[in-house]
Amino acid sequence: MSEEKKSAATEMPTTYDPKAAEDKWYSTWMERGYFKAGQRKDAEPYTIVIPPPNVTGMLHIGHALDFTLQDILIRTKRMQGYDALWLPGSDHAGIATQTKVEQKLREEGLTRYDLGREKFLEKVWDWKDQYATTIRQQWGKMGLSLDYSRERFTLDEGLSQAVRKVFVQLYEKGLIYRGKRIINWDPVNRTALSDIEVEYKEVQGHLYHLRYPLKDGSGYVTVATTRPETMLGDTAVAVHPKDERYADMIGKVLVLPIIGREIPIIADDYVDKEFGSGAVKITPAHDPNDFEVGLRHDLPQITVMDESGTMNAEAGKYQGLDRSDCRKQIVADLKEQGVLINIEDHTHQVGHSERTGAVVEPYLSTQWFVEMKPLAERAIKKQQSGEGVNFVPDRFEKTYLNWIENIRDWCISRQLWWGHRIPAWYDEETGEIIVSAEDPTTLPENAGRKLRQDEDVLDTWFSSGLWPFSTLGWPEDTEDLQRYYPTSVLVTGYDIIYFWVARMIFTALEFTDEIPFKDVLMHGLVRDADGRKMSKSLGNGVDPLDVIEKYGADAMRYMISTSSTPGQDLRFRWERVEQARNFANKIWNASRFALMNLEGFTYEERDISGELGTADYWILHRLNETSRDITRLIEAYEFGETGRVLYNFIWDDLCDWYIEFAKLSFYGEDPVAKKKTQSVLAYVLDQTMRLIHPFMPYISEEIWQHLPHEGETITLASWPVYDPALENPEAVAEMNLLMDTIRAVRNIRAEVNVPMSKKIELMVKANSAETSSIIERNSHYIKRFCNTSEFDSGLDLNSPDKAMTAIITGAELYLPLAGLIDIEQEVARLEKELENLEGEVLRVEKKLANEGFVAKAPAKVIEEERAKQADYSDKRDKVIARIKELKG
């Protein structure tokens, strides 16, 4: 190691500057290509493909959670020696991005039709380039270790080739078809939506009860509807075939009010005879269930509104009215005719477009569909065989299976311009449909034919459903595809399990014959401090760049990742970010102190073998335990618990105890002891920075570079591995005794307001020769941290008459504080302690007396409870004796 490196410890600034470290290290990591996969040819691959953010705008705090969890995993695996690939990319997000660009055009007084398709798409590509660049900059600010050499976009030529191949193959297998069906229609964007692009909101509406008269004048049938404007498209009224009330009416004819159309009464099992009047109006062109009933009974399909939600010619005198205005007018007319019996307040779920917020219209339209049942069946079998995807938490497997077991055909065509255009051409003379991965107009055999390509584009989830394998080169059999597929884990929010996760599994099984990822880690949403969903309307959104600007990337990453529990929402609280920043500062200050005492110490001198002190053995044991636990917890995706373990080790064990104990060696006269402490502290800090690195990459790199170390960067340093040789339960027991002693003395000082600066007398009466030996061997620690003027320990000490007393496991502590103690107060304190101890003894005794607990609990647990019983009883007896002594 160079002289420059040896003296670097003194160069650490007094305070940590996150921005300087972030700018310096990210550019260094990028320039040196540390995150590029494929450099470890013999290593086992580990792959994550990033859930591609939409190029609709800036990343939000939910993205920060998603990406940070992935970065923790990829950085850990890279340090563990894997050939780790984290592939970045973004999604064209068809309807979402087109909506944004059209909104921008409207501000300029233009529509996409004013520009035409080609010019409009140029505008969208400009938008994409702007926001893809912004997203990359945000990724950099977050410190994400992405392999940018493999970055993809869902409209890349390679991905477009994959999309066309999938479409053609599914079409040739009969799994993609074009047909006229009821679909979800967005009247604002004028496009079809899939079922899962519809958000259902609770709406306070009305239920309108109407009388439809029989043509023969013998009576009427009562029906109810929440949408009276759709009655204009009614072509029947249905009743249950076993409903005795209507047995004589089936086959009779009704006269549709207002319109005067004659419609039949039909019998169908779809009707719930227990609900309402038991009679249901059937509108095949405006309700998905009615559509199916209509097919079974060969009913006409009458569409009464156009693509903008405006009533058309079939609506008669209401033609030209908006659907909501039409409803008001029809209600007024029904009242006038005496057909409207009653209007009842009614709360119901109404579908809204996920993107525009418009009320979705069930609409009869010719669209392209994927037949999902055959694809779903294969995915179900795979999951049920135990060879499917591992969901974390596992309850989401049930959610996934419930959905795919009841899946409906997927409407994949969208009446948009931005996206993968459907690879289908129509012969305008013969009506023939040509589906092809290549443009058939370029083929010699089609010369002279009038071929027109379908104007529609594919649902954006069609292309993103291929993401895990299309990004790696499929349909070409590339080296990356062979090496990195299937991927290792998908990290994503539970809110897109249907949109995306399920579709990736379907397509991967169909086209690669493998599941696309081994694990799926489902995390929750990031909500505000009050538990509300973040939204523009509430003004409660959080920009991750604002968090980074104020507190640094490490603080944001640590807070958001360690606040998360798989599958659960988390609440964003600024005070928790501040706590994470304070934690980073604690690490910095402790490291800076350590490094000042490591000046001149080199990596080659580091040696943790040989004879060490109790505190040294203890901190190595605790580091070893922490390394094991963190590795296990990260592999289990328990990031919240990982954060707790890291925090406790660094803040409590390392900073509050070991570094304080190390000062005795650093400030002492024994050079051998100092060198040993330097070795242990240098080693522990090195390993600790590695453990914290996936969570806090910047501060860990900055500190590690100042430490005596080997290698260019902590990002490629080896991950700490559990070492059985570092296990030292004896040192743990000794250290626990010392810490209990020091804490007890400090608590007594606080209780009687004796400052730490004032020296005290301390007597420690041990319960055993072993404990007495430990106390004597480590008396220098006790004297220093209890600040004693006189110290005495042993087995046969006589307790002083006037003293504060503490009972710890293995010993009794006496602080003779003549003139500072009020005996009555001390008795009162001991009596309160006695009450607590008797409560603990009673609790354990009840537990051990419970036959069910003793029968079912593991032997180790029962043994631990019995040990607690003995310990509490021993402490109680000593307190009783001391109270008696003081009172005497």
mmCIF file of N, CA and C in Angstrom, residues 452-493:
data_model
loop_
_atom_site.group_PDB
_atom_site.id
_atom_site.type_symbol
_atom_site.label_atom_id
_atom_site.label_comp_id
_atom_site.label_asym_id
_atom_site.label_seq_id
_atom_site.Cartn_x
_atom_site.Cartn_y
_atom_site.Cartn_z
ATOM 1 N N ARG A 452 -53.743 -2.647 -46.848
ATOM 2 C CA ARG A 452 -53.777 -1.572 -45.854
ATOM 3 C C ARG A 452 -53.487 -2.161 -44.484
ATOM 4 N N GLN A 453 -52.469 -1.601 -43.798
ATOM 5 C CA GLN A 453 -52.146 -2.110 -42.464
ATOM 6 C C GLN A 453 -53.167 -1.631 -41.448
ATOM 7 N N ASP A 454 -53.448 -2.498 -40.490
ATOM 8 C CA ASP A 454 -54.341 -2.134 -39.389
ATOM 9 C C ASP A 454 -53.825 -0.863 -38.728
ATOM 10 N N GLU A 455 -54.718 0.076 -38.457
ATOM 11 C CA GLU A 455 -54.338 1.351 -37.867
ATOM 12 C C GLU A 455 -54.000 1.246 -36.380
ATOM 13 N N ASP A 456 -54.505 0.207 -35.727
ATOM 14 C CA ASP A 456 -54.376 0.110 -34.269
ATOM 15 C C ASP A 456 -52.984 -0.349 -33.845
ATOM 16 N N VAL A 457 -52.690 -0.088 -32.559
ATOM 17 C CA VAL A 457 -51.445 -0.577 -31.966
ATOM 18 C C VAL A 457 -51.793 -1.581 -30.869
ATOM 19 N N LEU A 458 -50.786 -2.267 -30.388
ATOM 20 C CA LEU A 458 -50.989 -3.279 -29.346
ATOM 21 C C LEU A 458 -50.966 -2.647 -27.955
ATOM 22 N N ASP A 459 -51.739 -3.237 -27.068
ATOM 23 C CA ASP A 459 -51.679 -2.886 -25.650
ATOM 24 C C ASP A 459 -50.217 -2.910 -25.210
ATOM 25 N N THR A 460 -49.807 -1.885 -24.461
ATOM 26 C CA THR A 460 -48.399 -1.779 -24.057
ATOM 27 C C THR A 460 -47.929 -2.988 -23.249
ATOM 28 N N TRP A 461 -48.871 -3.655 -22.538
ATOM 29 C CA TRP A 461 -48.490 -4.815 -21.733
ATOM 30 C C TRP A 461 -48.174 -6.025 -22.615
ATOM 31 N N PHE A 462 -48.567 -5.978 -23.883
ATOM 32 C CA PHE A 462 -48.230 -7.072 -24.797
ATOM 33 C C PHE A 462 -46.719 -7.131 -24.996
ATOM 34 N N SER A 463 -46.101 -5.961 -25.173
ATOM 35 C CA SER A 463 -44.644 -5.941 -25.363
ATOM 36 C C SER A 463 -43.902 -6.071 -24.046
ATOM 37 N N SER A 464 -44.399 -5.416 -22.987
ATOM 38 C CA SER A 464 -43.690 -5.516 -21.706
ATOM 39 C C SER A 464 -43.832 -6.918 -21.111
ATOM 40 N N GLY A 465 -44.820 -7.681 -21.574
ATOM 41 C CA GLY A 465 -44.955 -9.069 -21.139
ATOM 42 C C GLY A 465 -43.829 -9.956 -21.634
ATOM 43 N N LEU A 466 -43.076 -9.487 -22.625
ATOM 44 C CA LEU A 466 -41.947 -10.255 -23.163
ATOM 45 C C LEU A 466 -40.616 -9.797 -22.565
ATOM 46 N N TRP A 467 -40.671 -8.830 -21.683
ATOM 47 C CA TRP A 467 -39.482 -8.112 -21.194
ATOM 48 C C TRP A 467 -38.357 -9.009 -20.694
ATOM 49 N N PRO A 468 -38.590 -10.042 -19.877
ATOM 50 C CA PRO A 468 -37.451 -10.802 -19.332
ATOM 51 C C PRO A 468 -36.607 -11.504 -20.380
ATOM 52 N N PHE A 469 -37.213 -11.871 -21.524
ATOM 53 C CA PHE A 469 -36.407 -12.585 -22.529
ATOM 54 C C PHE A 469 -36.162 -11.757 -23.793
ATOM 55 N N SER A 470 -37.081 -10.855 -24.137
ATOM 56 C CA SER A 470 -36.847 -10.033 -25.325
ATOM 57 C C SER A 470 -35.673 -9.089 -25.111
ATOM 58 N N THR A 471 -35.471 -8.620 -23.873
ATOM 59 C CA THR A 471 -34.355 -7.719 -23.579
ATOM 60 C C THR A 471 -33.007 -8.409 -23.688
ATOM 61 N N LEU A 472 -33.018 -9.737 -23.595
ATOM 62 C CA LEU A 472 -31.770 -10.506 -23.668
ATOM 63 C C LEU A 472 -31.509 -11.050 -25.078
ATOM 64 N N GLY A 473 -32.325 -10.597 -26.038
ATOM 65 C CA GLY A 473 -32.035 -10.926 -27.432
ATOM 66 C C GLY A 473 -33.026 -11.813 -28.126
ATOM 67 N N TRP A 474 -33.961 -12.462 -27.380
ATOM 68 C CA TRP A 474 -34.963 -13.311 -28.031
ATOM 69 C C TRP A 474 -35.720 -12.485 -29.073
ATOM 70 N N PRO A 475 -36.035 -13.012 -30.261
ATOM 71 C CA PRO A 475 -36.039 -14.424 -30.636
ATOM 72 C C PRO A 475 -34.690 -14.990 -31.112
ATOM 73 N N GLU A 476 -33.663 -14.160 -31.182
ATOM 74 C CA GLU A 476 -32.345 -14.696 -31.518
ATOM 75 C C GLU A 476 -31.798 -15.461 -30.309
ATOM 76 N N ASP A 477 -31.051 -16.515 -30.562
ATOM 77 C CA ASP A 477 -30.479 -17.314 -29.475
ATOM 78 C C ASP A 477 -29.132 -16.711 -29.095
ATOM 79 N N THR A 478 -29.186 -15.573 -28.396
ATOM 80 C CA THR A 478 -27.972 -14.818 -28.103
ATOM 81 C C THR A 478 -27.218 -15.417 -26.920
ATOM 82 N N GLU A 479 -25.959 -14.995 -26.766
ATOM 83 C CA GLU A 479 -25.163 -15.430 -25.609
ATOM 84 C C GLU A 479 -25.797 -14.960 -24.306
ATOM 85 N N ASP A 480 -26.304 -13.721 -24.316
ATOM 86 C CA ASP A 480 -26.943 -13.192 -23.102
ATOM 87 C C ASP A 480 -28.175 -14.007 -22.739
ATOM 88 N N LEU A 481 -28.954 -14.395 -23.724
ATOM 89 C CA LEU A 481 -30.154 -15.186 -23.451
ATOM 90 C C LEU A 481 -29.768 -16.542 -22.846
ATOM 91 N N GLN A 482 -28.752 -17.154 -23.406
ATOM 92 C CA GLN A 482 -28.305 -18.453 -22.895
ATOM 93 C C GLN A 482 -27.760 -18.342 -21.484
ATOM 94 N N ARG A 483 -27.067 -17.238 -21.191
ATOM 95 C CA ARG A 483 -26.376 -17.115 -19.899
ATOM 96 C C ARG A 483 -27.269 -16.553 -18.791
ATOM 97 N N TYR A 484 -28.083 -15.557 -19.108
ATOM 98 C CA TYR A 484 -28.770 -14.819 -18.045
ATOM 99 C C TYR A 484 -30.268 -15.105 -17.938
ATOM 100 N N TYR A 485 -30.780 -16.010 -18.744
ATOM 101 C CA TYR A 485 -32.205 -16.346 -18.689
ATOM 102 C C TYR A 485 -32.364 -17.808 -18.313
ATOM 103 N N PRO A 486 -33.335 -18.180 -17.468
ATOM 104 C CA PRO A 486 -34.304 -17.306 -16.802
ATOM 105 C C PRO A 486 -33.618 -16.386 -15.789
ATOM 106 N N THR A 487 -34.273 -15.272 -15.504
ATOM 107 C CA THR A 487 -33.717 -14.318 -14.561
ATOM 108 C C THR A 487 -33.901 -14.839 -13.136
ATOM 109 N N SER A 488 -33.240 -14.184 -12.200
ATOM 110 C CA SER A 488 -33.213 -14.681 -10.821
ATOM 111 C C SER A 488 -34.403 -14.213 -9.997
ATOM 112 N N VAL A 489 -34.707 -12.940 -10.102
ATOM 113 C CA VAL A 489 -35.783 -12.394 -9.274
ATOM 114 C C VAL A 489 -36.415 -11.207 -9.988
ATOM 115 N N LEU A 490 -37.700 -11.062 -9.799
ATOM 116 C CA LEU A 490 -38.414 -9.867 -10.243
ATOM 117 C C LEU A 490 -38.866 -9.130 -8.989
ATOM 118 N N VAL A 491 -38.543 -7.857 -8.896
ATOM 119 C CA VAL A 491 -38.992 -7.028 -7.772
ATOM 120 C C VAL A 491 -40.012 -6.046 -8.314
ATOM 121 N N THR A 492 -41.221 -6.085 -7.782
ATOM 122 C CA THR A 492 -42.263 -5.209 -8.312
ATOM 123 C C THR A 492 -43.378 -5.024 -7.294
ATOM 124 N N GLY A 493 -44.227 -4.054 -7.544
ATOM 125 C CA GLY A 493 -45.342 -3.782 -6.645
ATOM 126 C C GLY A 493 -46.472 -4.774 -6.843
#
